[in-house]
Every structure is written in structure tokens, then in C-alpha cells.
Amino acid sequence: MTQLTALNRRNFLRLGATGAAAAAIAPALSRPAFAAAAVPAAGGVPAVGYIDVPPNVALLNINEFPSGPTPAAVDIMHKMAVNGNRYYMNETKKFGAELAAYHDLKPEYVTLYAGSSEILHFTALAFTSPTKSLVTADPTFEQTWRVAESQGAKVHKVPLKADYSYDMKAMVAADPNAGLYYVCNPNNPTGTPVKRSDIEWLLANKAPGSIVLVDEAYIHFSDAESVIDLVGKDKDLIVSRTFSKIYSMGGLRFGYASARPDLAEKLHHYGVNSMATTAVQCAKAQLADKQLIPLRKQTMADTRNRTLDFLTKAGYTVTPSQTNHFMVDVKRPGAPIVNALAHHSVMIGRTWAIWPNRPRVSIGSPTDMASFQTAFLEVMQMPDNKLNALVHPYPHLLDPHAC
Ligand code: PLP
């Protein structure tokens, strides 16, 4: 219990609560995490911290939200866990229909998945082959690359333009008859939005039958415009969404695909599983919380903008992110910087082959980002020979397939 108390207190402080709010909530910190009901609804319950790194390590490596789901969502999950023997299929179906209605779609246009990774995986399986290529930006989230390659498909990686926008003309020119065009909006790892007009251009200029997959995993953090409405217009389009990011459900697993029923059916071919009833109810409770997105979007923007300002003033180029992550040009290979920061109790993300000098950094709590700033300045002073001698202290957390 002593350790639990310390971790709860630390995570609470990492959320950035201050003054009277902190004083009011402090007594609750000695109880288990889901008892902390006094935390403001959209703030999220502090995580208990079972990850096997020291509790002071800032986890800015895999684009996780820095706090857990809302107290109301944690409460309903507790109740659902007790009834974990039941599949509750009808509840899942009803929530799928609710999500479809939320986007003005008919129920058959929405399929629920345990996170959006499966959607990306199944879409690449369904629409790429040795004769049907994949076209993506570079850098971008690589999951579809791996699946397409495993299918023997050619993968065309089209560099982002200098302003970080997608080069849609070059993407169509790379293969006008591609099986699949993958668009990540906003783009991971840069955090930069893709213009809706660019996606409309792609839909209008690709060959008939080529499919566009728009991955909107981070859209809630940004001002990017969704294209889910175009699914309702029966375009050759699949849109994937996840509750892993702004809804802080990465470990709970909830995502959904919006697609024309004939396209959805091609994905169903690879499996339609029962959903975890805890995750369904957690997603439902958080979707109903109208404060959650505006509050978390604003908090994230404040923390992100302070971090980007700090780095810019210190002379570093950063991507103009609108999400919970960005890339920073460290003016030398990024991998040793990642290792050195981990030795300073700050884990950041990885680099991409096309931009080896720009590791990705996720945005955590204000306290996490303060640790990042201090550690970053210290590490950037280190000579190359010292940097290059360091190995990562937490290799068990390094996953080449991670976000
Ligand atoms: N899409 C993008 C762009 C991501 O960065 C991630 C993971 O971080 C995913 C999809 C998959 O996330 P999940 O399976 O948790 O929904």
C-alpha cells in the first residue's frame, strides 16, 4: 500500500493539479486508484503505474495519454469486470449503432475493433497484394508497410513536402493503380494535419477501385477536419479511429472502422471478434462526457506549445505538431540522444530511417515535460563519444512495432 500511495501521489502531481484542488484530492490518494473520484471528470483517474521502470521515469515514448480514463468510466468498468462472465453482445451492438449515429452513418457502416491496429492490419491484408501496391507518406506510422510487405506488395514511400504536408500528386504518380493509399491525419510521427482538400483530391484522382485509408487516431487533439462524412457518401474510403489516445484507452483496446458495407465486409473476412465489455462501457461513458475532448485538447495544446516554444527558443527545429507528439531535430543521430535521455529518467520515442536526426517526443504531463526540458539541455551538451557509449537502460520497453 505504501508504494501504491507514493505512485498515486506522483501521478496525480504529474497531471498538473494545483492549490485547492490538490488539497481537496490529497486524502483520496491513499486509496486505490479508482477510488479517486474527486479528480475532475475530464482529467482522468491517475494511473497506478505497474510499468517496470522506476516511478520517476517520464514515459514520452509511445504517444500515450498521461492519465487514465475518467472516474465515471473507471467506475463502470469496475461494475462490468464483476460481470465479466457475460459477452453482453447486444450492448456492444447498441454502442456500435450509437457511434454510427454520432457520425450520421447507418449502423452497418461501423465495425468495432479492439483498437485501431487491427483495422490497419486487415485493410492492408484486404487491399494489397503482389499486384496491388501500398502508397504512403514518409515518415508516417509504418504498420501498413509491414503488412503490405508481408503480402509481397510493393510499398511506395513518398516523402512529406518541406512544409510537412502530404505530396498527394507524387503519391498518385507513384502508383495511379495502387491497392491502398494510407493517410494518417494528423500524421504520426510529425503531428501535422493533412488538409481535407488534399484528401478529397486524392479520392478524386486515384484510379476507381483503389482504396484510401484515413487513420484519424490523433484527430481529436487537432484542428484537422475529419473525412468520416465522406464514408456516408460511399467513397472508396475507410476511416479508422481509436480511443487509445485522447480517451486514454491504449491498454483497454477500443477502436472502430467506418466504411461502406462492401468494404467493411472485406475486413470482416479476417475476423470479427467479441469486444471486451469493460472497454465498450468505458468508451461509452467517455463519449458521453462532453467536457472530455475540449478540456484534454486544450490541456494538451498548452503543454505542447510550451514545450515547442522552449525548444524553438533553444535553437532546435520542431515539427509544427497539433497532437500529443512532435519531432525535434537534434542535429546529429537521434538514437544515442534517446538512450542518453533514458539515463536521465526521460524515455522518448524513436527515429524514422528517412529522418535519423529527428526523434519523436510524446507530450506527457507538465511535470513530465519539465523533466524532459532539463534532461534535454543536459544531454545535448554531452560529447559524441560519451553519448555513443551509452546503451538504453530499459531495453524491455523498446518495441520496434510500437506507436
Ligand atoms: N494509428 C496510429 C497513427 C498510431 O500511432 C497508432 C498507435 O499509436 C495506431 C494507429 C494504433 O493504435 P491502437 O491500436 O491502440 O488503436
Tab-separated table of C-alpha atoms and ligand atoms in Angstrom:
chain	number	residue	atom	x	y	z
A	1	MET	CA	0.000	0.000	0.000
A	2	THR	CA	2.893	2.370	0.737
A	3	GLN	CA	4.189	2.026	-2.808
A	4	LEU	CA	0.683	2.415	-4.267
A	5	THR	CA	0.218	5.604	-2.275
A	6	ALA	CA	3.500	7.047	-3.499
A	7	LEU	CA	2.695	6.208	-7.116
A	8	ASN	CA	-0.784	7.652	-6.924
A	9	ARG	CA	0.546	10.858	-5.441
A	10	ARG	CA	3.233	11.130	-8.090
A	11	ASN	CA	0.837	10.523	-10.945
A	12	PHE	CA	-1.648	12.962	-9.504
A	13	LEU	CA	1.040	15.621	-9.368
A	14	ARG	CA	2.110	14.754	-12.918
A	15	LEU	CA	-1.406	15.670	-14.056
A	16	GLY	CA	-0.609	19.218	-13.003
A	17	ALA	CA	-3.311	19.764	-10.357
A	18	THR	CA	-2.599	22.700	-8.080
A	19	GLY	CA	-3.690	24.592	-4.971
A	20	ALA	CA	-7.156	23.947	-3.575
A	21	ALA	CA	-7.859	21.126	-5.994
A	22	ALA	CA	-4.717	19.339	-4.869
A	23	ALA	CA	-5.565	19.872	-1.201
A	24	ALA	CA	-9.103	18.591	-1.713
A	25	ILE	CA	-7.984	15.460	-3.508
A	26	ALA	CA	-4.868	14.626	-1.493
A	27	PRO	CA	-6.625	12.461	1.160
A	28	ALA	CA	-8.067	10.229	-1.570
A	29	LEU	CA	-4.575	9.415	-2.779
A	30	SER	CA	-4.019	6.821	-0.084
A	31	ARG	CA	-6.868	4.721	-1.519
A	32	PRO	CA	-6.710	2.513	-4.640
A	33	ALA	CA	-6.726	4.389	-7.953
A	34	PHE	CA	-10.376	4.001	-8.838
A	35	ALA	CA	-11.400	5.496	-5.505
A	36	ALA	CA	-10.022	8.890	-6.557
A	37	ALA	CA	-13.466	10.055	-7.672
A	38	ALA	CA	-12.767	13.668	-6.710
A	39	VAL	CA	-10.461	14.128	-9.730
A	40	PRO	CA	-12.223	16.440	-12.220
A	41	ALA	CA	-14.226	14.325	-14.691
A	42	ALA	CA	-12.298	15.065	-17.856
A	43	GLY	CA	-8.942	14.976	-16.047
A	44	GLY	CA	-8.855	11.204	-15.786
A	45	VAL	CA	-8.023	8.884	-12.923
A	46	PRO	CA	-4.291	8.769	-12.160
A	47	ALA	CA	-2.674	5.575	-13.409
A	48	VAL	CA	-1.324	3.242	-10.732
A	49	GLY	CA	1.958	2.679	-12.566
A	50	TYR	CA	2.633	-1.027	-12.976
A	51	ILE	CA	5.220	-0.438	-15.699
A	52	ASP	CA	8.562	-1.853	-14.572
A	53	VAL	CA	10.655	1.294	-14.716
A	54	PRO	CA	11.419	3.496	-11.715
A	55	PRO	CA	8.395	5.680	-10.851
A	56	ASN	CA	10.225	8.917	-11.681
A	57	VAL	CA	10.754	7.977	-15.349
A	58	ALA	CA	8.725	10.219	-17.691
A	59	LEU	CA	7.152	7.960	-20.348
A	60	LEU	CA	7.173	10.070	-23.501
A	61	ASN	CA	7.900	7.213	-25.877
A	62	ILE	CA	4.688	5.747	-27.322
A	63	ASN	CA	2.131	8.562	-27.573
A	64	GLU	CA	0.093	7.506	-24.560
A	65	PHE	CA	-2.230	9.943	-22.818
A	66	PRO	CA	-0.639	10.888	-19.468
A	67	SER	CA	-3.646	9.965	-17.299
A	68	GLY	CA	-6.238	7.193	-17.246
A	69	PRO	CA	-9.941	7.254	-18.200
A	70	THR	CA	-12.431	9.449	-16.318
A	71	PRO	CA	-13.673	8.407	-12.861
A	72	ALA	CA	-17.146	7.645	-14.269
A	73	ALA	CA	-15.587	5.374	-16.898
A	74	VAL	CA	-13.392	3.597	-14.348
A	75	ASP	CA	-16.435	3.099	-12.128
A	76	ILE	CA	-18.488	1.447	-14.888
A	77	MET	CA	-15.529	-0.768	-15.836
A	78	HIS	CA	-15.343	-1.969	-12.253
A	79	LYS	CA	-19.003	-2.965	-12.433
A	80	MET	CA	-18.504	-4.649	-15.803
A	81	ALA	CA	-15.483	-6.592	-14.516
A	82	VAL	CA	-17.692	-8.187	-11.880
A	83	ASN	CA	-19.968	-9.381	-14.703
A	84	GLY	CA	-17.041	-10.484	-16.831
A	85	ASN	CA	-18.661	-13.877	-17.454
A	86	ARG	CA	-21.166	-12.261	-19.874
A	87	TYR	CA	-20.476	-11.351	-23.507
A	88	TYR	CA	-23.155	-8.582	-23.480
A	89	MET	CA	-23.253	-8.755	-27.284
A	90	ASN	CA	-26.364	-6.647	-27.524
A	91	GLU	CA	-24.742	-3.835	-25.502
A	92	THR	CA	-21.781	-3.886	-27.882
A	93	LYS	CA	-24.110	-3.789	-30.896
A	94	LYS	CA	-26.057	-0.890	-29.410
A	95	PHE	CA	-22.891	1.109	-28.801
A	96	GLY	CA	-21.718	0.440	-32.368
A	97	ALA	CA	-25.023	1.862	-33.600
A	98	GLU	CA	-24.614	4.828	-31.234
A	99	LEU	CA	-21.177	5.566	-32.682
A	100	ALA	CA	-22.555	5.287	-36.213
A	101	ALA	CA	-25.356	7.745	-35.340
A	102	TYR	CA	-22.756	10.068	-33.765
A	103	HIS	CA	-21.195	10.295	-37.251
A	104	ASP	CA	-24.537	10.340	-39.109
A	105	LEU	CA	-23.818	6.901	-40.540
A	106	LYS	CA	-26.063	3.850	-40.803
A	107	PRO	CA	-25.139	1.138	-38.243
A	108	GLU	CA	-23.786	-1.204	-40.929
A	109	TYR	CA	-21.083	1.372	-41.782
A	110	VAL	CA	-19.338	0.991	-38.396
A	111	THR	CA	-17.403	-2.023	-37.068
A	112	LEU	CA	-15.841	-2.117	-33.608
A	113	TYR	CA	-12.331	-3.474	-33.084
A	114	ALA	CA	-10.043	-3.940	-30.088
A	115	GLY	CA	-8.079	-0.799	-31.007
A	116	SER	CA	-7.353	0.511	-34.482
A	117	SER	CA	-4.224	-1.593	-35.141
A	118	GLU	CA	-6.430	-4.421	-36.378
A	119	ILE	CA	-8.191	-2.073	-38.782
A	120	LEU	CA	-4.874	-1.024	-40.326
A	121	HIS	CA	-3.711	-4.612	-40.429
A	122	PHE	CA	-6.873	-6.022	-42.015
A	123	THR	CA	-7.142	-3.153	-44.523
A	124	ALA	CA	-3.599	-3.756	-45.737
A	125	LEU	CA	-4.311	-7.503	-45.930
A	126	ALA	CA	-7.500	-6.902	-47.900
A	127	PHE	CA	-6.280	-4.336	-50.403
A	128	THR	CA	-2.584	-5.010	-51.075
A	129	SER	CA	-1.030	-7.958	-52.900
A	130	PRO	CA	1.908	-8.707	-55.225
A	131	THR	CA	-0.017	-6.837	-57.945
A	132	LYS	CA	-1.575	-4.094	-55.756
A	133	SER	CA	0.825	-1.701	-54.055
A	134	LEU	CA	0.638	0.422	-50.939
A	135	VAL	CA	1.377	4.156	-51.180
A	136	THR	CA	2.117	6.152	-48.038
A	137	ALA	CA	3.893	9.267	-46.858
A	138	ASP	CA	7.339	9.080	-45.248
A	139	PRO	CA	7.747	9.447	-42.339
A	140	THR	CA	4.433	8.019	-41.202
A	141	PHE	CA	3.073	5.253	-38.973
A	142	GLU	CA	4.554	2.111	-40.561
A	143	GLN	CA	2.109	-0.624	-39.659
A	144	THR	CA	0.630	-0.844	-43.162
A	145	TRP	CA	4.176	-1.004	-44.624
A	146	ARG	CA	4.926	-4.157	-42.686
A	147	VAL	CA	1.664	-5.883	-43.579
A	148	ALA	CA	1.880	-4.942	-47.266
A	149	GLU	CA	5.479	-6.178	-47.430
A	150	SER	CA	4.457	-9.469	-45.830
A	151	GLN	CA	1.913	-9.821	-48.655
A	152	GLY	CA	4.616	-9.331	-51.290
A	153	ALA	CA	3.212	-5.901	-52.202
A	154	LYS	CA	5.377	-3.013	-53.357
A	155	VAL	CA	5.455	-0.162	-50.814
A	156	HIS	CA	5.874	3.366	-52.219
A	157	LYS	CA	7.050	5.791	-49.531
A	158	VAL	CA	6.586	9.378	-50.669
A	159	PRO	CA	8.495	11.978	-48.597
A	160	LEU	CA	6.459	14.715	-46.911
A	161	LYS	CA	6.844	18.145	-48.509
A	162	ALA	CA	9.094	20.745	-46.825
A	163	ASP	CA	6.023	22.210	-45.072
A	164	TYR	CA	5.210	18.692	-43.740
A	165	SER	CA	2.127	18.357	-45.937
A	166	TYR	CA	1.339	15.189	-47.896
A	167	ASP	CA	2.516	15.249	-51.510
A	168	MET	CA	-0.718	13.811	-52.904
A	169	LYS	CA	0.296	14.366	-56.537
A	170	ALA	CA	3.516	12.415	-56.003
A	171	MET	CA	1.552	9.720	-54.151
A	172	VAL	CA	-0.801	9.171	-57.091
A	173	ALA	CA	2.113	9.402	-59.540
A	174	ALA	CA	3.981	6.708	-57.521
A	175	ASP	CA	1.223	4.271	-58.495
A	176	PRO	CA	-2.047	5.511	-60.034
A	177	ASN	CA	-3.496	1.985	-59.616
A	178	ALA	CA	-2.366	1.310	-56.057
A	179	GLY	CA	-4.387	-1.126	-53.979
A	180	LEU	CA	-4.228	1.188	-50.983
A	181	TYR	CA	-3.281	4.782	-50.131
A	182	TYR	CA	-2.648	5.266	-46.396
A	183	VAL	CA	-3.148	8.771	-44.996
A	184	CYS	CA	-2.504	9.431	-41.307
A	185	ASN	CA	-4.333	12.596	-40.225
A	186	PRO	CA	-2.739	14.158	-38.255
A	187	ASN	CA	0.411	12.367	-39.241
A	188	ASN	CA	2.334	10.249	-36.746
A	189	PRO	CA	5.267	10.995	-36.090
A	190	THR	CA	5.203	14.663	-37.170
A	191	GLY	CA	1.878	15.550	-35.502
A	192	THR	CA	0.993	17.672	-38.524
A	193	PRO	CA	-2.524	17.801	-40.010
A	194	VAL	CA	-3.473	16.771	-43.554
A	195	LYS	CA	-5.806	19.162	-45.368
A	196	ARG	CA	-9.247	17.797	-46.134
A	197	SER	CA	-8.984	19.302	-49.628
A	198	ASP	CA	-5.844	17.185	-50.204
A	199	ILE	CA	-7.686	14.000	-49.215
A	200	GLU	CA	-10.604	14.992	-51.482
A	201	TRP	CA	-8.102	15.498	-54.313
A	202	LEU	CA	-6.665	12.036	-53.702
A	203	LEU	CA	-10.132	10.461	-53.747
A	204	ALA	CA	-10.939	12.261	-56.998
A	205	ASN	CA	-7.663	11.437	-58.754
A	206	LYS	CA	-6.856	7.842	-57.794
A	207	ALA	CA	-7.991	5.010	-60.031
A	208	PRO	CA	-11.519	3.673	-59.487
A	209	GLY	CA	-11.344	0.781	-57.008
A	210	SER	CA	-8.138	1.938	-55.281
A	211	ILE	CA	-8.917	2.364	-51.590
A	212	VAL	CA	-7.952	5.284	-49.334
A	213	LEU	CA	-7.445	4.510	-45.630
A	214	VAL	CA	-7.513	7.622	-43.451
A	215	ASP	CA	-6.193	6.970	-39.944
A	216	GLU	CA	-7.689	9.564	-37.583
A	217	ALA	CA	-6.055	8.217	-34.384
A	218	TYR	CA	-4.943	11.698	-33.230
A	219	ILE	CA	-7.615	13.883	-34.809
A	220	HIS	CA	-9.261	14.961	-31.537
A	221	PHE	CA	-6.128	16.801	-30.437
A	222	SER	CA	-6.017	18.858	-33.630
A	223	ASP	CA	-7.988	21.218	-35.824
A	224	ALA	CA	-7.768	18.759	-38.753
A	225	GLU	CA	-11.085	18.078	-40.475
A	226	SER	CA	-12.396	14.545	-40.398
A	227	VAL	CA	-13.491	12.811	-43.614
A	228	ILE	CA	-15.874	10.364	-41.925
A	229	ASP	CA	-18.795	12.160	-43.605
A	230	LEU	CA	-17.374	11.051	-46.988
A	231	VAL	CA	-17.803	7.425	-45.883
A	232	GLY	CA	-21.544	8.157	-45.784
A	233	LYS	CA	-21.225	9.293	-49.409
A	234	ASP	CA	-19.973	5.818	-50.314
A	235	LYS	CA	-16.466	6.863	-51.390
A	236	ASP	CA	-13.640	4.299	-51.745
A	237	LEU	CA	-12.690	5.216	-48.221
A	238	ILE	CA	-12.111	3.574	-44.849
A	239	VAL	CA	-11.640	5.787	-41.791
A	240	SER	CA	-10.117	4.325	-38.634
A	241	ARG	CA	-10.493	5.853	-35.195
A	242	THR	CA	-9.198	4.795	-31.798
A	243	PHE	CA	-9.966	5.510	-28.154
A	244	SER	CA	-6.281	4.859	-27.333
A	245	LYS	CA	-5.197	8.485	-27.491
A	246	ILE	CA	-7.341	11.386	-26.208
A	247	TYR	CA	-9.651	8.874	-24.468
A	248	SER	CA	-6.597	7.262	-22.760
A	249	MET	CA	-7.636	3.664	-23.519
A	250	GLY	CA	-4.438	2.343	-25.157
A	251	GLY	CA	-4.299	-0.612	-22.777
A	252	LEU	CA	-8.059	-1.128	-22.763
A	253	ARG	CA	-8.349	-1.503	-26.554
A	254	PHE	CA	-11.224	0.138	-28.378
A	255	GLY	CA	-11.339	1.391	-31.958
A	256	TYR	CA	-13.721	1.436	-34.892
A	257	ALA	CA	-13.714	1.443	-38.664
A	258	SER	CA	-16.170	3.471	-40.729
A	259	ALA	CA	-16.614	2.119	-44.237
A	260	ARG	CA	-19.113	1.285	-46.953
A	261	PRO	CA	-20.580	-2.127	-46.079
A	262	ASP	CA	-18.928	-3.868	-49.075
A	263	LEU	CA	-15.502	-2.578	-47.946
A	264	ALA	CA	-16.241	-3.386	-44.292
A	265	GLU	CA	-17.099	-6.925	-45.385
A	266	LYS	CA	-13.619	-7.351	-46.900
A	267	LEU	CA	-12.147	-6.565	-43.469
A	268	HIS	CA	-14.643	-8.837	-41.684
A	269	HIS	CA	-13.189	-11.673	-43.743
A	270	TYR	CA	-10.128	-11.535	-41.459
A	271	GLY	CA	-12.185	-11.767	-38.270
A	272	VAL	CA	-14.843	-10.018	-36.231
A	273	ASN	CA	-14.266	-10.686	-32.563
A	274	SER	CA	-16.291	-10.026	-29.417
A	275	MET	CA	-15.282	-6.804	-27.711
A	276	ALA	CA	-14.111	-6.547	-24.100
A	277	THR	CA	-17.238	-5.392	-22.286
A	278	THR	CA	-15.149	-3.229	-19.955
A	279	ALA	CA	-13.686	-1.358	-22.941
A	280	VAL	CA	-17.098	-0.886	-24.588
A	281	GLN	CA	-18.590	0.642	-21.440
A	282	CYS	CA	-15.503	2.760	-20.810
A	283	ALA	CA	-15.683	4.161	-24.355
A	284	LYS	CA	-19.421	4.765	-23.987
A	285	ALA	CA	-19.029	6.647	-20.689
A	286	GLN	CA	-16.241	8.821	-22.097
A	287	LEU	CA	-18.049	9.573	-25.370
A	288	ALA	CA	-20.948	10.855	-23.245
A	289	ASP	CA	-18.631	13.215	-21.327
A	290	LYS	CA	-18.982	16.391	-23.371
A	291	GLN	CA	-16.167	18.151	-21.492
A	292	LEU	CA	-13.565	15.500	-22.155
A	293	ILE	CA	-12.389	16.418	-25.645
A	294	PRO	CA	-12.348	20.227	-25.291
A	295	LEU	CA	-10.614	20.022	-21.905
A	296	ARG	CA	-7.997	17.465	-22.906
A	297	LYS	CA	-7.395	19.130	-26.273
A	298	GLN	CA	-6.729	22.476	-24.554
A	299	THR	CA	-4.551	20.989	-21.808
A	300	MET	CA	-2.528	19.083	-24.379
A	301	ALA	CA	-2.163	22.174	-26.587
A	302	ASP	CA	-0.935	24.279	-23.637
A	303	THR	CA	1.679	21.712	-22.611
A	304	ARG	CA	2.730	21.050	-26.209
A	305	ASN	CA	3.031	24.720	-27.139
A	306	ARG	CA	5.142	25.464	-24.067
A	307	THR	CA	7.465	22.580	-24.998
A	308	LEU	CA	7.710	23.603	-28.660
A	309	ASP	CA	8.392	27.241	-27.665
A	310	PHE	CA	11.116	26.134	-25.284
A	311	LEU	CA	12.857	24.053	-27.937
A	312	THR	CA	12.491	26.695	-30.636
A	313	LYS	CA	13.958	29.367	-28.356
A	314	ALA	CA	16.832	26.999	-27.553
A	315	GLY	CA	17.587	26.826	-31.303
A	316	TYR	CA	16.040	23.489	-32.274
A	317	THR	CA	13.699	22.858	-35.194
A	318	VAL	CA	10.476	21.069	-34.257
A	319	THR	CA	7.574	19.830	-36.354
A	320	PRO	CA	4.526	22.139	-36.025
A	321	SER	CA	2.506	19.470	-34.265
A	322	GLN	CA	-1.180	19.664	-33.377
A	323	THR	CA	-1.148	16.380	-31.452
A	324	ASN	CA	0.378	14.678	-28.407
A	325	HIS	CA	3.754	14.183	-30.114
A	326	PHE	CA	6.285	16.022	-32.277
A	327	MET	CA	9.742	15.520	-33.762
A	328	VAL	CA	12.819	17.519	-32.808
A	329	ASP	CA	15.931	17.904	-34.974
A	330	VAL	CA	18.832	17.127	-32.623
A	331	LYS	CA	21.362	17.936	-35.392
A	332	ARG	CA	23.089	14.556	-35.052
A	333	PRO	CA	21.900	10.926	-34.969
A	334	GLY	CA	18.853	10.740	-32.700
A	335	ALA	CA	19.249	7.192	-31.358
A	336	PRO	CA	22.100	8.000	-28.891
A	337	ILE	CA	20.088	11.002	-27.650
A	338	VAL	CA	17.145	8.667	-26.974
A	339	ASN	CA	19.451	6.397	-24.928
A	340	ALA	CA	21.016	9.285	-23.018
A	341	LEU	CA	17.637	10.813	-22.144
A	342	ALA	CA	16.509	7.448	-20.758
A	343	HIS	CA	19.542	7.577	-18.438
A	344	HIS	CA	18.159	10.954	-17.296
A	345	SER	CA	14.783	9.310	-16.482
A	346	VAL	CA	13.057	10.536	-19.648
A	347	MET	CA	12.013	7.959	-22.236
A	348	ILE	CA	11.256	9.473	-25.638
A	349	GLY	CA	10.265	7.785	-28.900
A	350	ARG	CA	12.311	6.592	-31.806
A	351	THR	CA	13.646	7.964	-35.091
A	352	TRP	CA	12.497	7.117	-38.642
A	353	ALA	CA	15.014	5.999	-41.293
A	354	ILE	CA	14.221	8.981	-43.534
A	355	TRP	CA	14.945	11.458	-40.712
A	356	PRO	CA	17.556	9.838	-38.447
A	357	ASN	CA	18.282	13.140	-36.670
A	358	ARG	CA	14.710	13.736	-35.518
A	359	PRO	CA	13.465	11.539	-32.681
A	360	ARG	CA	9.785	11.733	-31.769
A	361	VAL	CA	8.771	13.009	-28.354
A	362	SER	CA	5.315	12.370	-26.864
A	363	ILE	CA	3.671	15.041	-24.733
A	364	GLY	CA	3.058	13.989	-21.137
A	365	SER	CA	2.001	15.978	-18.097
A	366	PRO	CA	3.525	19.415	-17.387
A	367	THR	CA	5.801	17.732	-14.824
A	368	ASP	CA	6.959	15.170	-17.401
A	369	MET	CA	7.726	17.938	-19.874
A	370	ALA	CA	9.667	19.932	-17.272
A	371	SER	CA	11.812	16.810	-16.707
A	372	PHE	CA	12.220	16.478	-20.477
A	373	GLN	CA	13.395	20.079	-20.866
A	374	THR	CA	16.033	19.826	-18.134
A	375	ALA	CA	17.286	16.454	-19.338
A	376	PHE	CA	17.300	17.533	-22.993
A	377	LEU	CA	19.574	20.518	-22.352
A	378	GLU	CA	21.948	18.361	-20.297
A	379	VAL	CA	22.099	15.582	-22.882
A	380	MET	CA	22.652	17.980	-25.768
A	381	GLN	CA	25.840	19.161	-24.004
A	382	MET	CA	27.297	15.631	-23.962
A	383	PRO	CA	30.176	14.869	-26.346
A	384	ASP	CA	29.500	12.271	-29.061
A	385	ASN	CA	31.953	9.709	-27.622
A	386	LYS	CA	30.088	9.682	-24.282
A	387	LEU	CA	26.676	9.599	-25.973
A	388	ASN	CA	27.624	6.758	-28.274
A	389	ALA	CA	28.914	4.629	-25.388
A	390	LEU	CA	25.507	4.539	-23.684
A	391	VAL	CA	23.095	1.659	-24.100
A	392	HIS	CA	19.388	2.043	-23.365
A	393	PRO	CA	18.695	1.277	-19.690
A	394	TYR	CA	15.161	-0.095	-20.297
A	395	PRO	CA	15.519	-2.393	-23.341
A	396	HIS	CA	12.411	-4.349	-22.286
A	397	LEU	CA	10.334	-1.281	-23.210
A	398	LEU	CA	11.806	-0.907	-26.695
A	399	ASP	CA	9.402	-2.345	-29.263
A	400	PRO	CA	10.168	-1.702	-32.949
A	401	HIS	CA	6.443	-2.201	-33.728
A	402	ALA	CA	5.257	0.282	-31.103
A	403	CYS	CA	3.488	3.510	-31.921
B	1	PLP	N1	-2.612	4.645	-35.882
B	1	PLP	C1	-1.629	5.436	-35.457
B	1	PLP	C2	-1.244	6.587	-36.285
B	1	PLP	C3	-0.968	5.173	-34.254
B	1	PLP	O1	0.027	5.971	-33.857
B	1	PLP	C4	-1.355	4.047	-33.510
B	1	PLP	C5	-0.673	3.745	-32.238
B	1	PLP	O2	-0.113	4.589	-31.615
B	1	PLP	C6	-2.380	3.259	-34.002
B	1	PLP	C7	-2.999	3.581	-35.182
B	1	PLP	C8	-2.826	2.029	-33.289
B	1	PLP	O3	-3.338	2.320	-32.041
B	1	PLP	P1	-4.402	1.389	-31.329
B	1	PLP	O4	-4.290	0.001	-31.871
B	1	PLP	O5	-4.044	1.485	-29.893
B	1	PLP	O6	-5.751	1.974	-31.644
